Coordinates of C-alpha atoms in Angstrom, one line a residue:
M7 CA 141.9 150.1 -39.3
N8 CA 142.2 148.5 -35.7
Q9 CA 139.1 148.4 -34.0
S10 CA 138.4 146.3 -30.6
N11 CA 139.0 142.9 -31.5
F12 CA 139.1 143.0 -35.0
Q13 CA 140.3 145.6 -38.1
I14 CA 138.6 147.4 -40.7
P15 CA 139.6 146.6 -44.3
D16 CA 140.1 150.6 -46.2
D17 CA 139.0 149.1 -48.7
E18 CA 135.2 148.7 -47.1
L19 CA 135.7 152.7 -46.6
E20 CA 134.0 154.3 -49.5
W21 CA 135.7 158.8 -49.6
Q22 CA 133.1 161.0 -51.8
P23 CA 134.4 164.7 -51.3
L24 CA 132.5 167.5 -51.1
R25 CA 132.5 171.1 -50.8
A26 CA 132.2 172.1 -47.0
S27 CA 130.6 175.8 -45.8
G28 CA 132.1 177.2 -43.3
P29 CA 135.6 178.1 -42.7
G30 CA 138.2 177.8 -46.2
G31 CA 138.5 181.8 -47.6
Q32 CA 139.1 182.2 -50.5
N33 CA 139.0 178.7 -51.3
V34 CA 135.4 177.6 -49.4
N35 CA 134.0 177.9 -52.8
K36 CA 136.7 176.3 -55.5
V37 CA 137.7 172.8 -53.2
E38 CA 136.6 170.4 -52.0
T39 CA 137.2 169.5 -48.2
A40 CA 134.3 168.0 -46.9
V41 CA 134.8 164.1 -47.0
R42 CA 131.6 161.7 -46.8
L43 CA 133.0 158.9 -45.5
S44 CA 130.5 155.9 -45.5
W45 CA 130.6 151.6 -44.8
D46 CA 129.0 149.4 -45.8
I47 CA 128.3 147.1 -42.5
R48 CA 126.3 144.6 -43.8
G49 CA 128.5 144.0 -46.4
S50 CA 132.0 144.0 -44.8
S51 CA 134.2 141.1 -43.5
I52 CA 133.9 142.3 -39.7
P53 CA 132.3 139.1 -37.8
D54 CA 128.7 138.5 -37.2
Y55 CA 128.0 139.2 -33.6
A56 CA 129.6 142.7 -34.2
K57 CA 127.2 142.5 -37.1
K58 CA 124.7 142.3 -35.6
R59 CA 125.5 144.2 -32.6
L60 CA 125.9 148.1 -35.4
L61 CA 122.9 146.8 -36.8
S62 CA 120.9 146.9 -33.6
V63 CA 122.3 151.1 -32.7
T64 CA 119.8 153.3 -33.6
D65 CA 121.6 156.1 -35.7
S66 CA 120.5 158.5 -38.0
R67 CA 123.9 158.5 -39.5
L68 CA 122.7 154.7 -41.0
S69 CA 120.4 153.5 -43.3
N70 CA 118.3 150.8 -43.2
E71 CA 120.2 149.2 -45.8
G72 CA 123.0 148.8 -43.1
V73 CA 125.4 151.8 -44.2
L74 CA 126.8 154.4 -42.3
M75 CA 127.1 157.3 -43.1
I76 CA 129.8 160.2 -41.9
L77 CA 130.2 164.0 -43.0
A78 CA 133.8 165.2 -41.4
R79 CA 133.5 168.7 -43.4
E80 CA 134.7 170.8 -39.6
E81 CA 138.4 170.8 -40.7
R82 CA 140.0 173.7 -43.8
T83 CA 141.9 169.9 -44.6
Q84 CA 140.8 167.5 -46.3
G85 CA 143.3 165.2 -44.1
R86 CA 142.3 167.1 -41.2
N87 CA 138.3 165.9 -41.8
K88 CA 138.8 162.3 -43.0
A89 CA 141.3 161.7 -39.7
A90 CA 138.0 163.0 -38.4
A91 CA 135.8 160.7 -40.0
L92 CA 137.8 158.5 -39.3
S93 CA 137.7 158.4 -35.6
R94 CA 134.3 159.0 -35.3
L95 CA 133.8 155.9 -37.0
Q96 CA 135.9 154.1 -34.5
E97 CA 134.0 156.2 -31.4
F98 CA 130.7 154.6 -33.5
V99 CA 131.7 151.1 -33.4
N100 CA 133.6 151.2 -29.7
E101 CA 130.3 152.4 -28.6
A102 CA 128.3 150.1 -29.9
L103 CA 130.3 147.0 -29.0
V104 CA 130.8 147.5 -25.7
E105 CA 129.1 145.7 -23.4
K106 CA 125.9 147.0 -21.6
K107 CA 125.9 146.6 -17.6
R108 CA 121.4 144.7 -16.7
R109 CA 120.0 146.8 -14.9
I110 CA 118.6 145.2 -11.2
P111 CA 115.8 146.5 -10.8
T112 CA 115.1 146.9 -7.0
R113 CA 112.0 147.1 -4.8
I114 CA 111.2 149.4 -2.8
S115 CA 111.7 149.4 1.0
K116 CA 108.5 149.0 3.2
G117 CA 110.0 152.1 4.8
A118 CA 110.0 154.4 2.7
K119 CA 106.4 153.1 1.6
L120 CA 105.4 154.3 4.4
R121 CA 107.3 157.9 4.9
R122 CA 106.1 158.3 1.7
L123 CA 102.6 157.8 2.5
E124 CA 102.7 159.8 5.6
G125 CA 104.1 162.9 3.7
K126 CA 100.8 162.4 1.8
Q127 CA 98.8 162.6 5.0
R128 CA 100.8 165.3 6.1
N129 CA 99.6 167.7 3.6
S130 CA 96.1 166.7 3.6
R131 CA 95.9 167.7 6.4
L132 CA 97.8 171.3 6.2
K133 CA 95.6 171.6 3.2
A134 CA 92.3 170.6 4.4
L135 CA 92.8 173.3 7.2
R136 CA 93.1 176.0 4.4
R137 CA 89.7 175.4 3.7
A138 CA 86.5 177.5 4.4
P139 CA 84.8 176.5 7.7
P140 CA 82.2 173.9 6.2
E141 CA 78.8 176.1 6.7

């Protein structure tokens, strides 16, 4: 399976068929169309920089042991659910390996600060006029 610069060997992926709730007609209680894809990131053969990056992602599908679990049960056939799980795995890996742009902190300009303070003073004076006069 092709991810960015490396491949995840198929023998590292563990498939488990499950019975799916939802669409399926009369077969829904007999056929295991849903699939659970498990991938042990720590034990995989991908480069260390990629492992570190993937394990640092906060995602509910990623366990503390470093196992990514993807459940696919939207489709009516096991084959389509497998394809959906693989595409979600690829999406997860691609998103995690994209270098995030570093934010450059900016400062508020002097003019913007003054305009904000003048606006606050204007509002204060306006509200002061609404008050009852002191006795």
